[in-house]
Structures are given as C-alpha cells and as structure tokens.
Short mmCIF file of C-alpha atoms and ligand atoms in Angstrom, two decimals:
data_model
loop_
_atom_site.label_atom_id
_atom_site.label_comp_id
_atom_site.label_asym_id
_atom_site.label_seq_id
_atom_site.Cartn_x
_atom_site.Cartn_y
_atom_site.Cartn_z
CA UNK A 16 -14.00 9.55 -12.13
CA UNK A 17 -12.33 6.33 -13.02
CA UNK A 18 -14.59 3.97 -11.13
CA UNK A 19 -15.28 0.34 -12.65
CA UNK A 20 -15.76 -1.54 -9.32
CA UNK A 21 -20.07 -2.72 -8.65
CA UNK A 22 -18.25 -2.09 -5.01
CA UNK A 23 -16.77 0.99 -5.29
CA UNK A 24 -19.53 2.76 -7.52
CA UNK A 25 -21.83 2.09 -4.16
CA UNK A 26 -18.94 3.53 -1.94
CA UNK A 27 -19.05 6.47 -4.11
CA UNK A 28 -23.11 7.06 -4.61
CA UNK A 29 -23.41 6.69 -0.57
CA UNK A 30 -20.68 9.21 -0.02
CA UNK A 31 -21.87 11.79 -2.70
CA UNK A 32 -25.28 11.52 -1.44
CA UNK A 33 -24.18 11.35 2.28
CA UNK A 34 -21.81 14.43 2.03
CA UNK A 35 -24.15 17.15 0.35
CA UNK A 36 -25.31 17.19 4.41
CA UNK A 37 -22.31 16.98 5.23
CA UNK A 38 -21.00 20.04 3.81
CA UNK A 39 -24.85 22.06 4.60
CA UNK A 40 -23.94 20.95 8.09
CA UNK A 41 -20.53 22.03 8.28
CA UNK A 42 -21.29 25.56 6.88
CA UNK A 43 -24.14 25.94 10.18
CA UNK A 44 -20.98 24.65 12.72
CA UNK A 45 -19.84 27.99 12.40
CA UNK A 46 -22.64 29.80 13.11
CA UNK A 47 -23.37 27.41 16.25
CA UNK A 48 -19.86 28.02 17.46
CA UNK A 49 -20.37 31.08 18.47
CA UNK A 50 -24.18 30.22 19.64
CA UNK A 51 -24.07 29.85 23.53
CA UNK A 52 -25.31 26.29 22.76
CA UNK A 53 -22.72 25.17 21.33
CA UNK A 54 -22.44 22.70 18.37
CA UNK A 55 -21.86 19.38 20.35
CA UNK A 56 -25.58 17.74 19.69
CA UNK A 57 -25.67 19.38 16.09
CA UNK A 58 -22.55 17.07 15.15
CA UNK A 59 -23.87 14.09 17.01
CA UNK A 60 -27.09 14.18 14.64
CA UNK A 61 -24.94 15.07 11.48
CA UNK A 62 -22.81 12.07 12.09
CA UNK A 63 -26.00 9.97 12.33
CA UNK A 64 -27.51 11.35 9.29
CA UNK A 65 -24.64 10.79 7.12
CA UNK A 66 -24.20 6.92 8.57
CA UNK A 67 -27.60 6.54 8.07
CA UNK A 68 -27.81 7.77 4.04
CA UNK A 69 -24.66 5.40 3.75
CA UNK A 70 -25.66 1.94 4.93
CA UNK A 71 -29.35 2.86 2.82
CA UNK A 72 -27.71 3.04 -0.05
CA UNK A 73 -25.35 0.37 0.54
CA UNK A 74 -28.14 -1.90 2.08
CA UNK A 75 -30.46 -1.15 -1.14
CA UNK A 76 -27.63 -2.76 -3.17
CA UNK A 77 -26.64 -5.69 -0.98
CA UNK A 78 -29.39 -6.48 1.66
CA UNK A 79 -28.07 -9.25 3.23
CA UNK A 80 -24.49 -7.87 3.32
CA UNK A 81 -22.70 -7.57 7.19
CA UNK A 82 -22.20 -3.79 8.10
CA UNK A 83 -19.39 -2.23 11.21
CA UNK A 84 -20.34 1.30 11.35
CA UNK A 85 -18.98 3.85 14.47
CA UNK A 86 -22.39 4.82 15.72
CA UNK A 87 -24.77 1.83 15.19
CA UNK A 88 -22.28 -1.12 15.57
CA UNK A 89 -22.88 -4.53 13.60
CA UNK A 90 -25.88 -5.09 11.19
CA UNK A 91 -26.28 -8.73 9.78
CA UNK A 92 -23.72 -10.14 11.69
CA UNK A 93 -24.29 -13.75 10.49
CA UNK A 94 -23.01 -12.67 6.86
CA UNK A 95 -19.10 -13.34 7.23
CA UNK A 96 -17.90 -13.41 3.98
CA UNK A 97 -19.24 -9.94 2.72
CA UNK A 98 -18.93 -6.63 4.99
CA UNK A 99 -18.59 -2.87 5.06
CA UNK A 100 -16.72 -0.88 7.74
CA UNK A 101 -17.71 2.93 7.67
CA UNK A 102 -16.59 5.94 9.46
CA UNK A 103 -19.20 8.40 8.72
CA UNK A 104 -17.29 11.74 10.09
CA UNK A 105 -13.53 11.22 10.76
CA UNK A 106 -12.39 14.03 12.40
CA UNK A 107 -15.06 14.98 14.54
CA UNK A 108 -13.01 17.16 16.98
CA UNK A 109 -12.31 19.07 13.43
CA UNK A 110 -15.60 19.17 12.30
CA UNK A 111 -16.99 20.74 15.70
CA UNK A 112 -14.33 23.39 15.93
CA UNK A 113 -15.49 24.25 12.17
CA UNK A 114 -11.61 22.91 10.94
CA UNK A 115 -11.91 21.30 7.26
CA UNK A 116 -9.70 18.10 8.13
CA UNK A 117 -12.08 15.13 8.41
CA UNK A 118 -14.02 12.71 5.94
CA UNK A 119 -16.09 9.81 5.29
CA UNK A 120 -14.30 6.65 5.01
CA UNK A 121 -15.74 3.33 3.57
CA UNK A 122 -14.24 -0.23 3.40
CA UNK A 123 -15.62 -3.50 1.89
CA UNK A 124 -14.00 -6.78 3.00
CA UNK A 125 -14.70 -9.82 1.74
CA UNK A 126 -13.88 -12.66 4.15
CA UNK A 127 -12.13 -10.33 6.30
CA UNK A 128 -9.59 -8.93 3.65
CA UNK A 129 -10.24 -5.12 2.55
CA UNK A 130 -10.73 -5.07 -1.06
CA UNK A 131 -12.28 -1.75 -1.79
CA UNK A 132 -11.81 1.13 0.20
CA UNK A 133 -13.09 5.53 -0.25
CA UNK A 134 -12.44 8.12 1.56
CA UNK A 135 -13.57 11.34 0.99
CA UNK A 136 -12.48 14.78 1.86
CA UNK A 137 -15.54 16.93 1.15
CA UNK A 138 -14.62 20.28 1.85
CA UNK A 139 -11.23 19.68 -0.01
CA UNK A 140 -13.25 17.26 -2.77
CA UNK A 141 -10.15 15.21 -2.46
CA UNK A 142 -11.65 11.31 -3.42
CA UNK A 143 -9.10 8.80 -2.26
CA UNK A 144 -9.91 5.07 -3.82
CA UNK A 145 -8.66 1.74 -4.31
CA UNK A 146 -9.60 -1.63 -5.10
CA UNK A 147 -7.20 -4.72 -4.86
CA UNK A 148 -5.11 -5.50 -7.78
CA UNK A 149 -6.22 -2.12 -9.42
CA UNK A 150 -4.28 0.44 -8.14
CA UNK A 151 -5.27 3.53 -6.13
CA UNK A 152 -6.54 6.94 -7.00
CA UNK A 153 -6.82 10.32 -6.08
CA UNK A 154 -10.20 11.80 -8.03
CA UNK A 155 -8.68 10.96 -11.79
CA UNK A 156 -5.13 10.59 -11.08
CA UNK A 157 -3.00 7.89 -10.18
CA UNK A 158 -1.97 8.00 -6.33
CA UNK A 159 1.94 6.08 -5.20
CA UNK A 160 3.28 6.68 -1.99
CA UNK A 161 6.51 9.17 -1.71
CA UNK A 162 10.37 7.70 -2.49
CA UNK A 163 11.74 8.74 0.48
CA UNK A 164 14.26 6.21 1.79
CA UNK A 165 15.54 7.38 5.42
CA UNK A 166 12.94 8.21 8.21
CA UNK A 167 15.52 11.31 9.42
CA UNK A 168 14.02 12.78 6.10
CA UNK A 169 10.66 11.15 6.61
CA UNK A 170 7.52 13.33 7.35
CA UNK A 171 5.19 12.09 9.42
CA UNK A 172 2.06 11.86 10.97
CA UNK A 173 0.16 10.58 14.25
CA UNK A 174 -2.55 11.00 16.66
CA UNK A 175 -4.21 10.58 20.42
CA UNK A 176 -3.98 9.75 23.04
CA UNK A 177 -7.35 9.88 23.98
CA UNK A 178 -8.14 11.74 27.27
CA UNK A 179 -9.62 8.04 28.49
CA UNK A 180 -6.35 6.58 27.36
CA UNK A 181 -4.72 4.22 29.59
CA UNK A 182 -1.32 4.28 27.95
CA UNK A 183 -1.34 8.28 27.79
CA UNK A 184 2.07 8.62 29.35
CA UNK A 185 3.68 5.66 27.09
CA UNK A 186 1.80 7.18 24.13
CA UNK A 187 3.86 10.64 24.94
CA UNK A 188 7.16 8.75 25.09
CA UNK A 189 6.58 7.26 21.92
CA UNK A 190 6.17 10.39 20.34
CA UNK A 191 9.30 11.71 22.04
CA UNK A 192 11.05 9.04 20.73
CA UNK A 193 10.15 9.05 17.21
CA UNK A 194 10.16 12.90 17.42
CA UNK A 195 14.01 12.96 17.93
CA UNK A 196 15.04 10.93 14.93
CA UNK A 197 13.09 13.14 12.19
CA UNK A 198 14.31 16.56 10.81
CA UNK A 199 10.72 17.76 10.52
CA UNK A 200 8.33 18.03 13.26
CA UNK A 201 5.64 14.96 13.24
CA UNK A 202 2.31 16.55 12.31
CA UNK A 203 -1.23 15.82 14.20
CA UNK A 204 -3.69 16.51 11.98
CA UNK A 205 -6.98 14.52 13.80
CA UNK A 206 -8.40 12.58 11.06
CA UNK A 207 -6.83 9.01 11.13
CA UNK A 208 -8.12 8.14 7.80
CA UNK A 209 -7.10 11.49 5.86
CA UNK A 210 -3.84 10.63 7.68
CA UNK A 211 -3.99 7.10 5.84
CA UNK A 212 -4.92 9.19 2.58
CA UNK A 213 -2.20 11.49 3.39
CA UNK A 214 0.51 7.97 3.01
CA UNK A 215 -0.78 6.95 -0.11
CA UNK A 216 -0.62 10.29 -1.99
CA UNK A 217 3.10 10.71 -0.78
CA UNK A 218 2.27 13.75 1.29
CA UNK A 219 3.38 11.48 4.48
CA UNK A 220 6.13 9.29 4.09
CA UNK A 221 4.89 7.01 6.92
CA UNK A 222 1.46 7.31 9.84
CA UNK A 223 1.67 5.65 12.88
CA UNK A 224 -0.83 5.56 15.67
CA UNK A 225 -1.95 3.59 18.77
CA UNK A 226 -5.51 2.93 20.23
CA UNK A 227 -7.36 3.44 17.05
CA UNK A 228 -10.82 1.90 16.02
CA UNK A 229 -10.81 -0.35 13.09
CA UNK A 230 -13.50 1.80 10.40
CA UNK A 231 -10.48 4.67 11.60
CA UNK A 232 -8.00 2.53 8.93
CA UNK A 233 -9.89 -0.16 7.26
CA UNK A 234 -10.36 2.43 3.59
CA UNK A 235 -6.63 3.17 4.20
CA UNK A 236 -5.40 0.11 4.58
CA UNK A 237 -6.07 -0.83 0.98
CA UNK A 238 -5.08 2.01 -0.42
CA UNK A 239 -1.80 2.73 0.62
CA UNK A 240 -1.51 -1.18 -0.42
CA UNK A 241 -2.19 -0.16 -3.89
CA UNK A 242 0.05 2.85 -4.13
CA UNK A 243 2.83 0.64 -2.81
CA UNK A 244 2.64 1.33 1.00
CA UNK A 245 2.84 -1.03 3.67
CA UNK A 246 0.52 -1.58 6.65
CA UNK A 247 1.18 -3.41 9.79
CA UNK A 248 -0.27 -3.46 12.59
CA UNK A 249 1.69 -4.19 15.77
CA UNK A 250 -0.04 -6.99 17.12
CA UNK A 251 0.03 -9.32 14.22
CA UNK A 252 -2.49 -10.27 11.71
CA UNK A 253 -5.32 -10.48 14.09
CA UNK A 254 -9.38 -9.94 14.24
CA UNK A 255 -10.56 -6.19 14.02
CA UNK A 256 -11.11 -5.77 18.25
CA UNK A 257 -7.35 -5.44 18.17
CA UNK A 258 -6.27 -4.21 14.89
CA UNK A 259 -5.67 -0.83 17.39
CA UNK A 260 -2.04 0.10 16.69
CA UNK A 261 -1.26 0.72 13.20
CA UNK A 262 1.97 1.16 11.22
CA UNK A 263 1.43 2.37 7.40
CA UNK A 264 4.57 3.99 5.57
CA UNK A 265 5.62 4.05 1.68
CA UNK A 266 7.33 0.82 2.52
CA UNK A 267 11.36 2.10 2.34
CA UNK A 268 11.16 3.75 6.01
CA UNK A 269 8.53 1.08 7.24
CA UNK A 270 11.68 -1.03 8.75
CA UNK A 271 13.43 1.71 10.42
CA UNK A 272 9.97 2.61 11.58
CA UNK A 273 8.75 -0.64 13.24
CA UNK A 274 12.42 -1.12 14.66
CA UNK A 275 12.09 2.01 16.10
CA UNK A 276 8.40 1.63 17.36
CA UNK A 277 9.61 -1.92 18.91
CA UNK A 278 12.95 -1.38 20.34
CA UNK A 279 11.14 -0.29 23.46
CA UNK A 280 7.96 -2.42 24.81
CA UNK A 281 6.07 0.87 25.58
CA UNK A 282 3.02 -0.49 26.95
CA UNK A 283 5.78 -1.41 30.22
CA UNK A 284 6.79 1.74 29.82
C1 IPD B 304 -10.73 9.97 15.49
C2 IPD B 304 -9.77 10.55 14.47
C3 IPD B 304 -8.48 10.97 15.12
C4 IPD B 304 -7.84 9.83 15.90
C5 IPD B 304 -8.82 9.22 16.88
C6 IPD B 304 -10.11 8.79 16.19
P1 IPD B 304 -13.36 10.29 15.06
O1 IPD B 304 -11.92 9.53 14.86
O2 IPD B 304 -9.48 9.62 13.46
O3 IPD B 304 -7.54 11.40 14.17
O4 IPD B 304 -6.72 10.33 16.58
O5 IPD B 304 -8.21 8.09 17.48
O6 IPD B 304 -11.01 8.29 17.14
O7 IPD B 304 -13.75 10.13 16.49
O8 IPD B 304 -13.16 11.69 14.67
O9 IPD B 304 -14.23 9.51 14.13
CA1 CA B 305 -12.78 7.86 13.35
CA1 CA B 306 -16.32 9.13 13.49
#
C-alpha cells in the first residue's frame, strides 16, 4: 500500500484493526438472520465496537485532536483546526440483511477543509484513499473518475429517502426526473460513501443524494477531488449541519447534472 501520509497511515491502522470485527461480525449476521431474534442489537454493538477501536487509535496518536463520529457525536470540540469525521458502518441496512455493500469511512479536516480521507470496503478489500495534492488510490493503483461527457450516457447512483423524511414525495420526483434523461437505470446501492468511492474509480459517472449526514461524504469528498471529480453541495459552501444534499460527478456531466437538479426548486415541490 502506497501510504506516506502521518494522517492517512492512522486512517489505515484504525480501519485494519477496526474491521477484523467487522468482518467476524458480519459472518455471525447470517446466522442471526435466521435466529428468531433477529440481528438488530448485534449490529448496534458492532457499529459501536468498530467506532470505538477507531477514535483509540486515532486518539492515541493525536489526543487533543476534535472527533464527529455517527454514534458518539463530538469529542474535543474546542480543537477547531484539527478533526476527524468517521462513519464506522456505512451501509447498515446492508450489513443487517447480511448484503456485502457497506464500509468504514474516515475523514481528517484541518480547519474545516478535508485533506485525507479512507474508506474501506472490507468484505470486497477494496481501500479507497486520498490526500490533497496527492492524488487518490484504490489499494495500489491509481483511481480517476470515468470520461464520460453526456449524462444520457451517464450511470448513476443515489439514495433515501428516509422513512422519517420530510421531503419523501419531492425526493421521488427528483428521481423521476433524473431517471428519464439517462439510458441506464440509476442504481441504489445503500452505502453513501461506497457510492462516493464508486465516482472516483469511474464505476459511477456522477452520485447525487439529498438528506445525508456529513461523516456519509466527508472521505468522498476528497477523493473524488483527487481523481478529478467535482463535489457540490446544493446549498453552498456552508458548515457541516447542512452540507445534506450532495452533488459529486467526474466533473464533464456535473453541469448538466446541477442544471438538471435545479431547474425545479423541489423542496416546493
Ligand atoms: C446510510 C447510507 C445510505 C444512505 C443513508 C445513510 P448508515 O448510512 O449511507 O446509503 O442512503 O442516507 O444514512 O446509516 O448506513 O450509516
Ligand atoms: Ca452513513
Ligand atoms: Ca453508520
């Protein structure tokens, strides 16, 4: 593995150590789906033991850094210059139903720009990494995002609404929409981040999504950057509480994209 980055060598220890769980756990899901109990506590522990081995390791490196995490919110919040954003299982829904699409996604800011971000596909052992002004990576290869220059060609990918959603019906219409001007059905694969991964690589030409939490993206959001995507999201350039709707394509269809996405305000839909 190419990795010369003090940041993303920690990414990378966490996630190796975190993920040997990971992977024990996923392998008892499917004997606890057919259990009459279920697997829905089982998955809420495995997602706290793998945040847990990542912000150790990360904290043993940097104990005064700031950390966002999905299940136990902000740690050192008076540290704003230095921060990590982690998603310890994205793709939850996946993991429960036993369904290998989900990850572990890490980001390092540094006064709220992502520099470094990893996300890791364990069952696949797809590593996704980047760090800015270095390019991005897939294990040892050299990741761009795909050439494709018209979004009727494009394929792409989204996700939600949530059930709690209040925008369910505009979310739908926006899919609609979208769905008529591409040749190839939009896939919905329920891992935000893989779906960021998914940009970079090429194997999406372009991921859009509403409602989505920030340590969803943040990993992605650098490295699509650094394989020559572009990210936007729709409300501007503005603090992580509303960095919800996101727009990440290989940068040729992101126009036609965001024209598309805009023509219609759909939160009056
Ligand atoms: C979810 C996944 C999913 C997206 C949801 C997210 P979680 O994250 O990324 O693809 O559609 O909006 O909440 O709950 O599995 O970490
Ligand atoms: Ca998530
Ligand atoms: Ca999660």
């Amino acid at each position: 593995m190419r990795i010369n980055s003090p940041k993303l060598n920690i990414m990378y220890k966490a996630c190796m150590k975190a993920s040997k769980s990971l992977i024990r756990d996923f392998g008892e899901i499917e004997n606890l789906q057919v259990s009459s109990k279920g697997p829905g506590d089982f998955v809420s522990s495995a997602d706290k033991r793998t945040e847990k081995i990542i912000i150790e390791e990360i904290l043993k490196a940097y104990p005064d850094h700031g950390i966002l995490s999905e299940e136990v919110g902000k740690i050192n919040q008076k540290n704003k210059t230095n921060r990590w954003i982690i998603d310890p299982i994205d793709g939850t829904s996946n993991f429960l139903n036993a369904i290998p699409q989900f990850a572990i996604s890490i980001g390092y800011e540094e006064d709220s720009q992502i520099k470094n971000g990893l996300i890791f596909d364990p069952i696949k052992n797809e590593l996704f990494f980047a760090e800015t002004g270095n390019g991005a990576f897939l294990n040892n290869s050299r990741i761009r995002v795909s050439k494709k220059k018209y979004l009727r060609h494009s394929l792409l990918g989204t996700g939600g609404p949530r059930s709690s959603s209040k925008i369910k019906n505009a979310i739908f219409h926006e899919f609609v929409k979208i769905s008529k001007e591409v040749e190839t059905p939009i896939r919905k694969y329920g891992s935000a981040s893989l779906d960021m991964a998914s940009v970079a690589c090429g194997r999406f030409d372009g991921f859009w999504q509403r409602e989505l939490s920030y340590w969803d993206v943040a990993a992605g959001i650098v490295i699509i950057k650094e394989a020559g995507g572009f990210v936007d999201f729709l409300d501007g350039e503005v603090d992580e509480s509303k960095k919800r709707n996101l727009v990440a394509t290989n940068s040729l269809i992101h126009k036609e994209l965001l024209d598309l996405i805009k023509k219609k305000n759909i939160e009056k839909d």
